[in-house]
């Protein structure tokens, strides 16, 4: 570093006494492309000299950041500049919630380049043991007369599941990976921590008989969401996909349906996004006869509702709307699904779990295996045929065929009464 003349070269920097120790600097190229001084400090000249040599080595390899943000500052930048422009709105909102509730309160004050594996391990252990009701003040936000646990000194012990803890680590690992790409840090400490893989909850979906019971009950009472129940059970559509479905996505003449939209409430806003969850989800699906009949029925009912609403009707291309043409709230759909389960006398399951009943229903409806393979998005026919070996009883098959045939008939007196008295202003049937 020192030439024959005893002087340092241009840009090499210098070492000098500083406070109770020594300091040194070198000129480096920043990630933004400018030239700035980068300082290092230490108690002895030898320690600073070693840091100074290391700094020169880093400067030769590439850009060097002259100031390092805290983890909280970097995560705020990462969410705004990386996550929000590139990920779906609901995913971005989930990342923001994880950062705000589970990462920043524990690690936010630490410098980005000083995070260690020990910090990660301590954070994960503490996160798993922390009562979220206490940490987020859930009970304290309730009116005083309704407080029942943590705010009264009786901790309810509502800790995160192992999967939620692992999800928090995954979010932090993704942020630190981006920091490595931007050459702000040299290693990803969140990736170096080994965690036990959480067991996935095995869903307990309906049998074909239970699904048939719900559809028969909804059809008998002329539930305005009956066609939606058909689509989620027979085609395996997600809640957001079925509520975001537009008539432009449906071709009743060719018997095809394309999934291109989702309806989701994100950060108190109802969003009709232009993309489905995955690329595979955007495939064109063939419509079995029972689905075609249900959609034609929905088309007639929507037109009748539009005529009844008159000037109060809100024009949209959505397949499923309230009596005034507005979108069906995802939470209201879940509430209605739960009510219909109770009225049909079947087990209450999550709307998403109905996807697991789809294959069995297709077999019961005598849908050709090749068409079922396309609906289920299987890559090989052998996978579909394995599902088709577990077929339901002949009675169930006859009941489902009868159900499909009944869709084209007129509404019964009981069903018409249920429709007229059932829907309220939000498109939710009253209890």
CSV table of C-alpha atoms in Angstrom, one decimal:
chain,number,residue,atom,x,y,z
A,1,UNK,CA,0.0,0.0,0.0
A,2,UNK,CA,2.9,2.3,0.7
A,3,UNK,CA,5.1,3.3,-2.2
A,4,UNK,CA,9.0,3.7,-2.4
A,5,UNK,CA,8.6,7.4,-1.4
A,6,UNK,CA,6.8,6.4,1.8
A,7,UNK,CA,3.6,8.0,0.8
A,8,UNK,CA,0.2,6.3,0.2
A,9,UNK,CA,-1.2,6.3,-3.3
A,10,UNK,CA,-4.2,8.5,-4.3
A,11,UNK,CA,-7.4,7.1,-2.9
A,12,UNK,CA,-5.8,4.7,-0.4
A,13,UNK,CA,-6.9,6.7,2.7
A,14,UNK,CA,-5.0,6.9,6.0
A,15,UNK,CA,-4.9,5.7,9.6
A,16,UNK,CA,-4.9,8.2,12.4
A,17,UNK,CA,-5.5,8.5,16.2
A,18,UNK,CA,-9.2,9.0,17.0
A,19,UNK,CA,-10.6,9.5,20.5
A,20,UNK,CA,-9.4,6.6,22.6
A,21,UNK,CA,-8.3,4.5,19.6
A,22,UNK,CA,-7.6,4.8,15.9
A,23,UNK,CA,-9.6,5.3,12.8
A,24,UNK,CA,-9.0,4.9,9.0
A,25,UNK,CA,-10.8,5.5,5.8
A,26,UNK,CA,-10.6,4.6,2.2
A,27,UNK,CA,-12.3,5.9,-0.9
A,28,UNK,CA,-14.9,3.5,-2.2
A,29,UNK,CA,-17.5,3.3,-5.0
A,30,UNK,CA,-21.1,3.3,-3.5
A,31,UNK,CA,-23.9,1.2,-4.9
A,32,UNK,CA,-25.3,4.4,-6.4
A,33,UNK,CA,-22.1,4.9,-8.4
A,34,UNK,CA,-20.6,7.8,-6.5
A,35,UNK,CA,-17.2,8.0,-4.7
A,36,UNK,CA,-17.2,8.4,-0.9
A,37,UNK,CA,-15.1,7.8,2.1
A,38,UNK,CA,-15.7,4.7,4.2
A,39,UNK,CA,-14.5,4.7,7.8
A,40,UNK,CA,-13.4,1.9,10.1
A,41,UNK,CA,-12.5,2.1,13.8
A,42,UNK,CA,-10.7,0.1,16.4
A,43,UNK,CA,-8.8,0.3,19.8
A,44,UNK,CA,-5.3,-0.3,18.3
A,45,UNK,CA,-3.5,0.7,15.2
A,46,UNK,CA,-3.0,-3.0,14.3
A,47,UNK,CA,-6.7,-3.8,14.5
A,48,UNK,CA,-7.7,-0.8,12.4
A,49,UNK,CA,-5.0,-1.6,9.9
A,50,UNK,CA,-6.5,-5.1,9.4
A,51,UNK,CA,-10.0,-3.6,9.0
A,52,UNK,CA,-8.5,-1.1,6.6
A,53,UNK,CA,-6.9,-3.8,4.4
A,54,UNK,CA,-10.2,-5.7,4.4
A,55,UNK,CA,-12.0,-2.6,3.3
A,56,UNK,CA,-9.6,-2.1,0.4
A,57,UNK,CA,-10.2,-5.8,-0.6
A,58,UNK,CA,-14.0,-5.2,-0.6
A,59,UNK,CA,-13.6,-2.0,-2.6
A,60,UNK,CA,-11.8,-3.9,-5.3
A,61,UNK,CA,-14.5,-6.5,-5.6
A,62,UNK,CA,-17.3,-4.0,-6.2
A,63,UNK,CA,-19.5,-1.3,-4.7
A,64,UNK,CA,-19.4,-0.7,-0.9
A,65,UNK,CA,-22.2,0.9,1.1
A,66,UNK,CA,-20.8,3.8,3.2
A,67,UNK,CA,-23.8,3.8,5.6
A,68,UNK,CA,-25.7,0.8,6.8
A,69,UNK,CA,-29.4,1.1,7.7
A,70,UNK,CA,-31.1,-0.7,10.6
A,71,UNK,CA,-33.1,-3.8,9.8
A,72,UNK,CA,-36.4,-1.8,10.3
A,73,UNK,CA,-35.2,0.9,7.8
A,74,UNK,CA,-34.2,-1.7,5.2
A,75,UNK,CA,-37.4,-3.7,5.5
A,76,UNK,CA,-39.5,-0.5,5.0
A,77,UNK,CA,-37.5,0.1,1.8
A,78,UNK,CA,-37.8,-3.5,0.7
A,79,UNK,CA,-41.6,-3.6,1.1
A,80,UNK,CA,-42.1,-0.3,-0.8
A,81,UNK,CA,-39.6,-0.8,-3.6
A,82,UNK,CA,-39.3,-4.5,-4.1
A,83,UNK,CA,-42.4,-6.3,-2.7
A,84,UNK,CA,-45.3,-4.0,-3.6
A,85,UNK,CA,-44.3,-3.5,-7.3
A,86,UNK,CA,-43.6,-7.2,-8.0
A,87,UNK,CA,-46.0,-9.3,-5.9
A,88,UNK,CA,-49.8,-9.6,-5.8
A,89,UNK,CA,-51.6,-7.1,-3.4
A,90,UNK,CA,-52.7,-9.8,-0.9
A,91,UNK,CA,-49.2,-11.2,-0.8
A,92,UNK,CA,-47.6,-7.8,-0.3
A,93,UNK,CA,-50.1,-7.1,2.5
A,94,UNK,CA,-49.3,-10.4,4.2
A,95,UNK,CA,-45.5,-9.6,4.1
A,96,UNK,CA,-46.2,-6.1,5.5
A,97,UNK,CA,-48.2,-7.6,8.4
A,98,UNK,CA,-45.5,-10.2,9.2
A,99,UNK,CA,-42.7,-7.5,9.1
A,100,UNK,CA,-44.7,-5.1,11.3
A,101,UNK,CA,-45.9,-7.6,14.0
A,102,UNK,CA,-43.3,-10.3,14.1
A,103,UNK,CA,-39.9,-9.0,12.8
A,104,UNK,CA,-39.5,-5.3,13.6
A,105,UNK,CA,-40.5,-5.4,17.3
A,106,UNK,CA,-37.7,-7.9,17.9
A,107,UNK,CA,-34.9,-7.1,15.5
A,108,UNK,CA,-35.8,-3.7,14.0
A,109,UNK,CA,-33.2,-1.7,15.9
A,110,UNK,CA,-30.2,-3.9,14.8
A,111,UNK,CA,-27.9,-2.8,12.0
A,112,UNK,CA,-28.5,-4.8,8.8
A,113,UNK,CA,-24.8,-5.8,8.5
A,114,UNK,CA,-24.5,-6.8,12.2
A,115,UNK,CA,-27.2,-9.5,12.3
A,116,UNK,CA,-25.9,-12.8,13.4
A,117,UNK,CA,-27.1,-16.4,13.4
A,118,UNK,CA,-27.4,-16.1,17.2
A,119,UNK,CA,-29.7,-13.2,16.7
A,120,UNK,CA,-31.9,-15.3,14.4
A,121,UNK,CA,-32.0,-18.2,16.8
A,122,UNK,CA,-32.9,-16.0,19.8
A,123,UNK,CA,-35.6,-14.2,17.7
A,124,UNK,CA,-37.2,-17.4,16.5
A,125,UNK,CA,-37.3,-18.9,20.0
A,126,UNK,CA,-38.7,-15.7,21.5
A,127,UNK,CA,-41.3,-15.3,18.8
A,128,UNK,CA,-42.5,-18.9,19.4
A,129,UNK,CA,-43.0,-18.2,23.1
A,130,UNK,CA,-44.6,-14.7,22.9
A,131,UNK,CA,-48.3,-14.4,23.5
A,132,UNK,CA,-49.6,-12.4,20.5
A,133,UNK,CA,-52.6,-11.1,22.5
A,134,UNK,CA,-50.1,-9.4,24.9
A,135,UNK,CA,-47.7,-8.3,22.2
A,136,UNK,CA,-50.4,-6.7,20.0
A,137,UNK,CA,-52.6,-5.5,22.8
A,138,UNK,CA,-55.6,-7.3,21.5
A,139,UNK,CA,-57.4,-7.6,24.8
A,140,UNK,CA,-56.4,-4.1,25.8
A,141,UNK,CA,-58.1,-2.6,22.8
A,142,UNK,CA,-61.4,-4.0,23.8
A,143,UNK,CA,-63.8,-1.9,25.9
A,144,UNK,CA,-63.0,-2.3,29.5
A,145,UNK,CA,-66.2,-4.2,30.3
A,146,UNK,CA,-65.3,-6.8,27.5
A,147,UNK,CA,-61.7,-7.4,28.5
A,148,UNK,CA,-61.2,-11.0,29.6
A,149,UNK,CA,-57.6,-12.1,29.6
A,150,UNK,CA,-54.2,-10.4,29.1
A,151,UNK,CA,-55.4,-6.9,30.0
A,152,UNK,CA,-56.7,-8.3,33.3
A,153,UNK,CA,-53.4,-10.0,34.1
A,154,UNK,CA,-54.5,-13.4,33.0
A,155,UNK,CA,-52.4,-14.2,30.0
A,156,UNK,CA,-54.2,-16.4,27.5
A,157,UNK,CA,-51.0,-17.8,26.0
A,158,UNK,CA,-52.0,-17.3,22.3
A,159,UNK,CA,-48.6,-18.1,20.7
A,160,UNK,CA,-47.9,-18.5,17.0
A,161,UNK,CA,-48.0,-21.9,15.4
A,162,UNK,CA,-44.8,-23.4,14.2
A,163,UNK,CA,-45.8,-22.8,10.7
A,164,UNK,CA,-46.4,-19.1,11.4
A,165,UNK,CA,-43.0,-18.8,13.0
A,166,UNK,CA,-41.4,-20.5,9.9
A,167,UNK,CA,-43.4,-18.1,7.6
A,168,UNK,CA,-41.9,-15.1,9.5
A,169,UNK,CA,-38.4,-16.5,9.0
A,170,UNK,CA,-39.2,-17.1,5.3
A,171,UNK,CA,-40.1,-13.4,4.9
A,172,UNK,CA,-37.0,-12.2,6.6
A,173,UNK,CA,-34.9,-14.6,4.5
A,174,UNK,CA,-36.4,-13.2,1.3
A,175,UNK,CA,-35.6,-9.6,2.5
A,176,UNK,CA,-32.0,-10.5,3.3
A,177,UNK,CA,-31.5,-12.3,0.0
A,178,UNK,CA,-32.5,-9.1,-1.7
A,179,UNK,CA,-30.0,-7.2,0.5
A,180,UNK,CA,-27.2,-9.7,-0.7
A,181,UNK,CA,-28.2,-9.0,-4.3
A,182,UNK,CA,-27.8,-5.3,-3.6
A,183,UNK,CA,-24.4,-6.0,-2.0
A,184,UNK,CA,-25.4,-4.5,1.3
A,185,UNK,CA,-24.5,-7.7,3.2
A,186,UNK,CA,-22.2,-10.6,2.5
A,187,UNK,CA,-24.3,-13.5,3.9
A,188,UNK,CA,-27.9,-14.3,4.7
A,189,UNK,CA,-28.0,-15.3,8.4
A,190,UNK,CA,-31.7,-16.2,8.2
A,191,UNK,CA,-30.9,-18.9,5.7
A,192,UNK,CA,-28.2,-20.3,7.9
A,193,UNK,CA,-30.6,-21.1,10.7
A,194,UNK,CA,-32.1,-24.6,10.5
A,195,UNK,CA,-35.7,-24.9,11.6
A,196,UNK,CA,-38.0,-27.9,12.1
A,197,UNK,CA,-40.4,-28.2,9.3
A,198,UNK,CA,-44.0,-27.6,10.4
A,199,UNK,CA,-46.5,-30.3,9.8
A,200,UNK,CA,-49.2,-29.4,7.4
A,201,UNK,CA,-52.8,-29.8,8.7
A,202,UNK,CA,-54.4,-32.6,6.7
A,203,UNK,CA,-57.8,-31.4,5.5
A,204,UNK,CA,-60.8,-33.5,6.2
A,205,UNK,CA,-62.9,-32.7,3.1
A,206,UNK,CA,-66.5,-33.7,2.5
A,207,UNK,CA,-67.4,-37.0,1.0
A,208,UNK,CA,-69.3,-36.9,-2.3
A,209,UNK,CA,-72.5,-37.6,-0.3
A,210,UNK,CA,-72.0,-34.6,1.9
A,211,UNK,CA,-71.3,-32.3,-1.1
A,212,UNK,CA,-74.4,-33.6,-2.8
A,213,UNK,CA,-76.5,-32.9,0.3
A,214,UNK,CA,-75.3,-29.3,0.4
A,215,UNK,CA,-76.0,-28.8,-3.4
A,216,UNK,CA,-79.4,-30.3,-3.1
A,217,UNK,CA,-80.3,-28.1,-0.1
A,218,UNK,CA,-79.0,-24.9,-1.8
A,219,UNK,CA,-80.9,-25.8,-5.1
A,220,UNK,CA,-84.1,-26.6,-3.2
A,221,UNK,CA,-84.1,-23.2,-1.5
A,222,UNK,CA,-83.0,-21.4,-4.6
A,223,UNK,CA,-79.9,-20.0,-2.9
A,224,UNK,CA,-78.5,-17.2,-5.1
A,225,UNK,CA,-75.0,-18.5,-4.4
A,226,UNK,CA,-76.0,-22.1,-5.5
A,227,UNK,CA,-74.1,-21.8,-8.9
A,228,UNK,CA,-71.0,-20.6,-7.0
A,229,UNK,CA,-71.2,-23.7,-4.7
A,230,UNK,CA,-71.4,-25.9,-7.9
A,231,UNK,CA,-68.2,-24.2,-9.3
A,232,UNK,CA,-66.1,-24.5,-6.2
A,233,UNK,CA,-67.1,-28.2,-5.7
A,234,UNK,CA,-67.1,-29.4,-9.3
A,235,UNK,CA,-64.3,-27.3,-10.7
A,236,UNK,CA,-62.3,-26.7,-7.5
A,237,UNK,CA,-62.3,-22.9,-7.9
A,238,UNK,CA,-60.9,-20.8,-5.0
A,239,UNK,CA,-63.2,-18.3,-3.3
A,240,UNK,CA,-61.5,-15.3,-4.8
A,241,UNK,CA,-61.6,-16.9,-8.3
A,242,UNK,CA,-65.3,-17.7,-8.2
A,243,UNK,CA,-66.2,-14.2,-6.9
A,244,UNK,CA,-64.0,-12.5,-9.4
A,245,UNK,CA,-65.4,-14.5,-12.3
A,246,UNK,CA,-66.8,-12.3,-15.2
A,247,UNK,CA,-69.1,-13.2,-18.0
A,248,UNK,CA,-66.3,-12.4,-20.4
A,249,UNK,CA,-64.5,-15.4,-18.9
A,250,UNK,CA,-67.4,-17.8,-19.5
A,251,UNK,CA,-68.3,-19.2,-22.9
A,252,UNK,CA,-71.6,-21.1,-22.5
A,253,UNK,CA,-71.7,-22.0,-26.2
A,254,UNK,CA,-68.3,-23.8,-26.3
A,255,UNK,CA,-68.7,-24.9,-22.7
A,256,UNK,CA,-65.4,-23.4,-21.4
A,257,UNK,CA,-64.4,-21.2,-18.5
A,258,UNK,CA,-61.2,-19.2,-18.1
A,259,UNK,CA,-59.8,-18.1,-14.7
A,260,UNK,CA,-58.3,-14.7,-15.1
A,261,UNK,CA,-59.5,-12.7,-12.1
A,262,UNK,CA,-59.7,-12.7,-8.3
A,263,UNK,CA,-61.8,-10.7,-6.0
A,264,UNK,CA,-60.1,-10.0,-2.6
A,265,UNK,CA,-60.3,-7.5,0.2
A,266,UNK,CA,-56.9,-6.1,0.9
A,267,UNK,CA,-56.2,-3.4,3.4
A,268,UNK,CA,-59.8,-2.5,3.6
A,269,UNK,CA,-60.2,-2.2,-0.2
A,270,UNK,CA,-62.1,-4.6,-2.4
A,271,UNK,CA,-59.8,-5.4,-5.3
A,272,UNK,CA,-60.7,-7.1,-8.6
A,273,UNK,CA,-57.3,-8.2,-9.8
A,274,UNK,CA,-56.5,-9.2,-13.3
A,275,UNK,CA,-54.5,-12.3,-12.5
A,276,UNK,CA,-55.3,-15.7,-10.9
A,277,UNK,CA,-53.2,-17.1,-8.1
A,278,UNK,CA,-50.8,-19.0,-10.3
A,279,UNK,CA,-50.1,-19.5,-14.1
A,280,UNK,CA,-51.5,-23.0,-13.9
A,281,UNK,CA,-54.7,-21.5,-12.4
A,282,UNK,CA,-55.2,-19.5,-15.6
A,283,UNK,CA,-55.9,-22.5,-17.7
A,284,UNK,CA,-59.1,-22.8,-19.8
A,285,UNK,CA,-61.4,-25.3,-18.0
A,286,UNK,CA,-64.1,-27.4,-19.7
A,287,UNK,CA,-67.5,-27.0,-18.1
A,288,UNK,CA,-69.3,-30.2,-17.2
A,289,UNK,CA,-73.1,-30.2,-17.9
A,290,UNK,CA,-74.0,-29.5,-14.2
A,291,UNK,CA,-71.8,-26.3,-14.3
A,292,UNK,CA,-73.2,-25.2,-17.6
A,293,UNK,CA,-76.8,-25.5,-16.3
A,294,UNK,CA,-75.9,-23.7,-13.1
A,295,UNK,CA,-74.3,-20.8,-15.0
A,296,UNK,CA,-77.3,-20.4,-17.4
A,297,UNK,CA,-79.5,-20.4,-14.3
A,298,UNK,CA,-77.4,-17.7,-12.8
A,299,UNK,CA,-77.5,-15.6,-15.9
A,300,UNK,CA,-81.3,-15.6,-15.9
A,301,UNK,CA,-81.5,-14.8,-12.2
A,302,UNK,CA,-79.1,-11.9,-12.5
A,303,UNK,CA,-81.1,-10.4,-15.4
A,304,UNK,CA,-84.3,-10.7,-13.3
A,305,UNK,CA,-82.5,-9.0,-10.4
A,306,UNK,CA,-81.4,-6.2,-12.7
A,307,UNK,CA,-84.9,-5.6,-13.8
A,308,UNK,CA,-86.2,-5.5,-10.3
A,309,UNK,CA,-83.4,-3.1,-9.1
A,310,UNK,CA,-84.0,-0.6,-11.9
A,311,UNK,CA,-81.9,2.6,-11.5
A,312,UNK,CA,-80.4,1.1,-8.3
A,313,UNK,CA,-78.5,-1.5,-10.3
A,314,UNK,CA,-74.7,-1.1,-10.4
A,315,UNK,CA,-73.4,-2.3,-13.8
A,316,UNK,CA,-70.6,-4.8,-13.8
A,317,UNK,CA,-69.6,-7.9,-15.7
A,318,UNK,CA,-69.3,-10.0,-12.5
A,319,UNK,CA,-71.1,-13.3,-12.5
A,320,UNK,CA,-71.9,-13.2,-8.8
A,321,UNK,CA,-73.4,-10.0,-7.5
A,322,UNK,CA,-75.8,-8.8,-4.9
A,323,UNK,CA,-79.4,-7.9,-5.7
A,324,UNK,CA,-78.1,-4.4,-6.7
A,325,UNK,CA,-75.2,-5.5,-8.9
A,326,UNK,CA,-72.4,-4.9,-6.4
A,327,UNK,CA,-69.7,-7.5,-5.8
A,328,UNK,CA,-70.2,-10.2,-3.2
A,329,UNK,CA,-68.0,-9.5,-0.2
A,330,UNK,CA,-65.6,-12.5,0.4
A,331,UNK,CA,-66.4,-12.6,4.1
A,332,UNK,CA,-70.1,-12.6,3.4
A,333,UNK,CA,-69.6,-15.5,1.0
A,334,UNK,CA,-67.9,-17.4,3.8
A,335,UNK,CA,-70.7,-16.6,6.2
A,336,UNK,CA,-73.3,-17.8,3.7
A,337,UNK,CA,-71.4,-21.0,3.1
A,338,UNK,CA,-71.3,-21.7,6.8
A,339,UNK,CA,-75.1,-21.0,7.1
A,340,UNK,CA,-75.8,-23.3,4.2
A,341,UNK,CA,-73.7,-26.1,5.8
A,342,UNK,CA,-75.8,-25.8,8.9
A,343,UNK,CA,-79.1,-25.8,7.0
A,344,UNK,CA,-78.0,-28.8,4.9
A,345,UNK,CA,-77.0,-30.7,8.0
A,346,UNK,CA,-73.4,-31.3,6.8
A,347,UNK,CA,-70.1,-30.8,8.6
A,348,UNK,CA,-68.8,-27.2,8.6
A,349,UNK,CA,-65.5,-27.0,6.7
A,350,UNK,CA,-63.5,-24.2,5.2
A,351,UNK,CA,-64.4,-23.0,1.7
A,352,UNK,CA,-60.9,-23.8,0.5
A,353,UNK,CA,-61.3,-27.4,1.6
A,354,UNK,CA,-64.0,-28.0,-0.9
A,355,UNK,CA,-61.3,-28.2,-3.5
A,356,UNK,CA,-60.3,-31.6,-2.2
A,357,UNK,CA,-63.8,-33.0,-3.0
A,358,UNK,CA,-63.6,-31.9,-6.6
A,359,UNK,CA,-62.0,-35.1,-8.0
A,360,UNK,CA,-64.5,-37.4,-6.4
A,361,UNK,CA,-67.4,-35.3,-7.6
A,362,UNK,CA,-66.1,-35.4,-11.2
A,363,UNK,CA,-66.0,-39.2,-11.0
A,364,UNK,CA,-69.5,-39.3,-9.6
A,365,UNK,CA,-70.8,-37.1,-12.4
A,366,UNK,CA,-69.3,-39.5,-15.0
A,367,UNK,CA,-67.0,-36.8,-16.4
A,368,UNK,CA,-64.5,-38.3,-18.9
A,369,UNK,CA,-61.1,-38.8,-17.3
A,370,UNK,CA,-59.4,-36.7,-20.0
A,371,UNK,CA,-61.7,-33.7,-19.2
A,372,UNK,CA,-61.2,-34.3,-15.5
A,373,UNK,CA,-57.5,-34.3,-16.0
A,374,UNK,CA,-57.8,-30.8,-17.6
A,375,UNK,CA,-60.0,-29.5,-14.8
A,376,UNK,CA,-57.8,-30.9,-12.0
A,377,UNK,CA,-54.7,-29.6,-13.9
A,378,UNK,CA,-52.9,-33.0,-13.6
A,379,UNK,CA,-49.8,-33.4,-15.8
A,380,UNK,CA,-50.4,-37.2,-16.3
A,381,UNK,CA,-53.5,-39.2,-16.9
A,382,UNK,CA,-52.3,-41.9,-14.5
A,383,UNK,CA,-52.7,-39.4,-11.6
A,384,UNK,CA,-56.3,-38.8,-12.6
A,385,UNK,CA,-57.1,-42.4,-13.0
A,386,UNK,CA,-55.8,-43.2,-9.6
A,387,UNK,CA,-58.4,-40.7,-8.2
A,388,UNK,CA,-61.1,-42.2,-10.4
A,389,UNK,CA,-60.6,-45.7,-8.8
A,390,UNK,CA,-62.3,-44.4,-5.7
A,391,UNK,CA,-65.8,-43.8,-7.1
A,392,UNK,CA,-68.9,-43.2,-5.0
A,393,UNK,CA,-72.0,-45.4,-4.9
A,394,UNK,CA,-74.6,-45.7,-7.7
A,395,UNK,CA,-77.2,-43.9,-5.5
A,396,UNK,CA,-74.9,-40.9,-5.2
A,397,UNK,CA,-74.3,-40.9,-9.0
A,398,UNK,CA,-78.1,-40.9,-9.6
A,399,UNK,CA,-78.7,-38.1,-7.1
A,400,UNK,CA,-76.1,-35.9,-8.8
A,401,UNK,CA,-77.5,-36.5,-12.3
A,402,UNK,CA,-80.9,-35.7,-11.0
A,403,UNK,CA,-79.6,-32.5,-9.5
A,404,UNK,CA,-78.1,-31.5,-12.8
A,405,UNK,CA,-81.4,-32.2,-14.6
A,406,UNK,CA,-83.4,-30.2,-12.1
A,407,UNK,CA,-81.4,-27.1,-12.7
A,408,UNK,CA,-83.2,-26.4,-15.9
A,409,UNK,CA,-86.6,-26.5,-14.3
A,410,UNK,CA,-88.8,-23.7,-12.8
A,411,UNK,CA,-88.4,-22.6,-9.2
A,412,UNK,CA,-90.6,-24.2,-6.7
A,413,UNK,CA,-92.9,-22.2,-4.4
A,414,UNK,CA,-90.6,-22.9,-1.5
A,415,UNK,CA,-87.6,-21.9,-3.4
A,416,UNK,CA,-89.1,-18.6,-4.7
A,417,UNK,CA,-90.1,-17.8,-1.1
A,418,UNK,CA,-86.6,-18.4,0.1
A,419,UNK,CA,-85.2,-16.1,-2.6
A,420,UNK,CA,-87.6,-13.2,-2.1
A,421,UNK,CA,-87.3,-13.2,1.7
A,422,UNK,CA,-83.7,-14.4,2.0
A,423,UNK,CA,-81.5,-11.6,0.5
A,424,UNK,CA,-80.7,-8.4,2.2
A,425,UNK,CA,-79.1,-5.2,1.0
A,426,UNK,CA,-75.6,-6.7,1.0
A,427,UNK,CA,-76.7,-9.8,-0.9
A,428,UNK,CA,-76.7,-11.9,2.2
A,429,UNK,CA,-79.6,-14.2,3.0
A,430,UNK,CA,-81.0,-13.5,6.4
A,431,UNK,CA,-80.8,-16.1,9.1
